[in-house]
Amino acid sequence: MEKYKVSVVVPTYNSGLFLNAFFDSMMYQSIGFENIQVVFVDDNSDDEYTLYLLELFDKNFSNVKSIFLDENNGFPGKGRNIGLDLSDAEYVIFSDHDDTYVPEAFEVMYNAASEKNVDMLITNYYKIFPSERIEVETVFNGENVLVKDINEDTRLFSIDPAIWCKMFRKDFLLGNDIHFLQSMLAEDLYFFIVSLFTSKCTYYLDDFFSYNYNIRNVEGDKSTIHIRNKKYLGKMVEGYYELDKYLIDYNLTEFYAIIFNMHFVYWLTSLVLSDISNNEKLELIKFINPLLKKNVEITPGFNERIYSNLTNPILEDNYNEILKIINSIKRYRGILNRMTDIF
């Protein structure tokens, strides 16, 4: 029998003061802190305060485990997998170290998951900016959905794959050997999509906002979504290839465009907004183009007018033309931004 209702797996790296706010949101959960297990897996931090806090939590709370890796992996997948294997609860959730949960998050999620006997429960979340809190809007418009098979409602593919507002039955994950990709990004997308295809009961609470996602975009303190260097963009593509392989291996390629389209738009936008060199952009374009080609054969222009001119160059493997268009879009966005500042 499981010792706790919910295990929260948290990869950490030089988390510092963020850990205090996160841990407070664990302590004051309405489900009762005694019903929660917290598993920290530290990616070889070199920040003494982070290490001090993790050791302090581990020492003073029997329901907290702090695991310290000997080498830095640089990506969250390994830590999440280790935490999953060490979890002692019926349900498991994977959090980031720099965000928080609303006080009733786990009570609402656990009760709904237990009542519906789900493999995966999904909630909505807040985006937290320095001056405001925004409810994320989805195509569900507050509608809650229960499905036994993903084919019953493929709108679920449009949900943000962010892993921290999703709760999973531990036995479901381990019984189906569902783990995160390691040493690459898009690991949460891969995990979410595999879970959607595998789950025999998924419940989505679009009207419940469980998580406070802190958006940071200042120099030296950027959320992951604002990191746009070559390594980051390349590691995302590696994860996309792994998901593509999964779809091929399990004869699920009919879902390719509905899964990938919005993520390719996000990736292209990140490339447009990046400040990397043209040579680096060319390398990334050549790397991702086979995947983009499969998408535009189904969805020309990605259903995004600003990227419609990319369709033919992608199909023709005309990498220099793709780069030219990407750079022209960046200049266009820059002009618009300057006009907005003026007017």
Short mmCIF file of N, CA, C and O in Angstrom, two decimals, residues 32 44 120 145 149 152 224 249 291 324:
data_model
loop_
_atom_site.label_atom_id
_atom_site.label_comp_id
_atom_site.label_asym_id
_atom_site.label_seq_id
_atom_site.Cartn_x
_atom_site.Cartn_y
_atom_site.Cartn_z
N GLY A 32 -3.31 18.33 3.16
CA GLY A 32 -2.50 17.99 4.32
C GLY A 32 -1.10 17.59 3.91
O GLY A 32 -0.92 16.68 3.09
N ASN A 44 23.46 18.24 -9.45
CA ASN A 44 24.83 18.63 -9.12
C ASN A 44 25.00 20.15 -9.01
O ASN A 44 25.87 20.77 -9.63
N MET A 120 -4.49 9.54 -15.93
CA MET A 120 -3.89 10.87 -16.03
C MET A 120 -4.96 11.93 -15.80
O MET A 120 -6.03 11.88 -16.40
N VAL A 145 -13.44 17.47 -19.49
CA VAL A 145 -13.60 16.37 -20.44
C VAL A 145 -13.02 15.08 -19.86
O VAL A 145 -11.90 15.08 -19.32
N ASP A 149 -10.33 7.04 -24.51
CA ASP A 149 -9.43 6.85 -25.65
C ASP A 149 -9.22 8.21 -26.30
O ASP A 149 -10.18 8.97 -26.46
N GLU A 152 -11.53 9.91 -28.80
CA GLU A 152 -12.81 10.50 -28.40
C GLU A 152 -12.77 12.02 -28.40
O GLU A 152 -13.80 12.67 -28.55
N THR A 224 12.66 29.16 -18.99
CA THR A 224 13.16 28.32 -20.08
C THR A 224 12.61 28.75 -21.43
O THR A 224 13.31 28.69 -22.44
N ASP A 249 6.82 4.03 -34.90
CA ASP A 249 6.90 2.68 -34.33
C ASP A 249 5.54 2.13 -33.95
O ASP A 249 5.31 0.91 -34.02
N LEU A 291 11.55 17.05 -40.54
CA LEU A 291 10.33 17.04 -39.76
C LEU A 291 9.35 18.11 -40.25
O LEU A 291 8.14 17.86 -40.36
N LYS A 324 16.63 33.09 -45.24
CA LYS A 324 16.31 34.43 -45.71
C LYS A 324 14.92 34.86 -45.22
O LYS A 324 14.74 36.00 -44.75
#
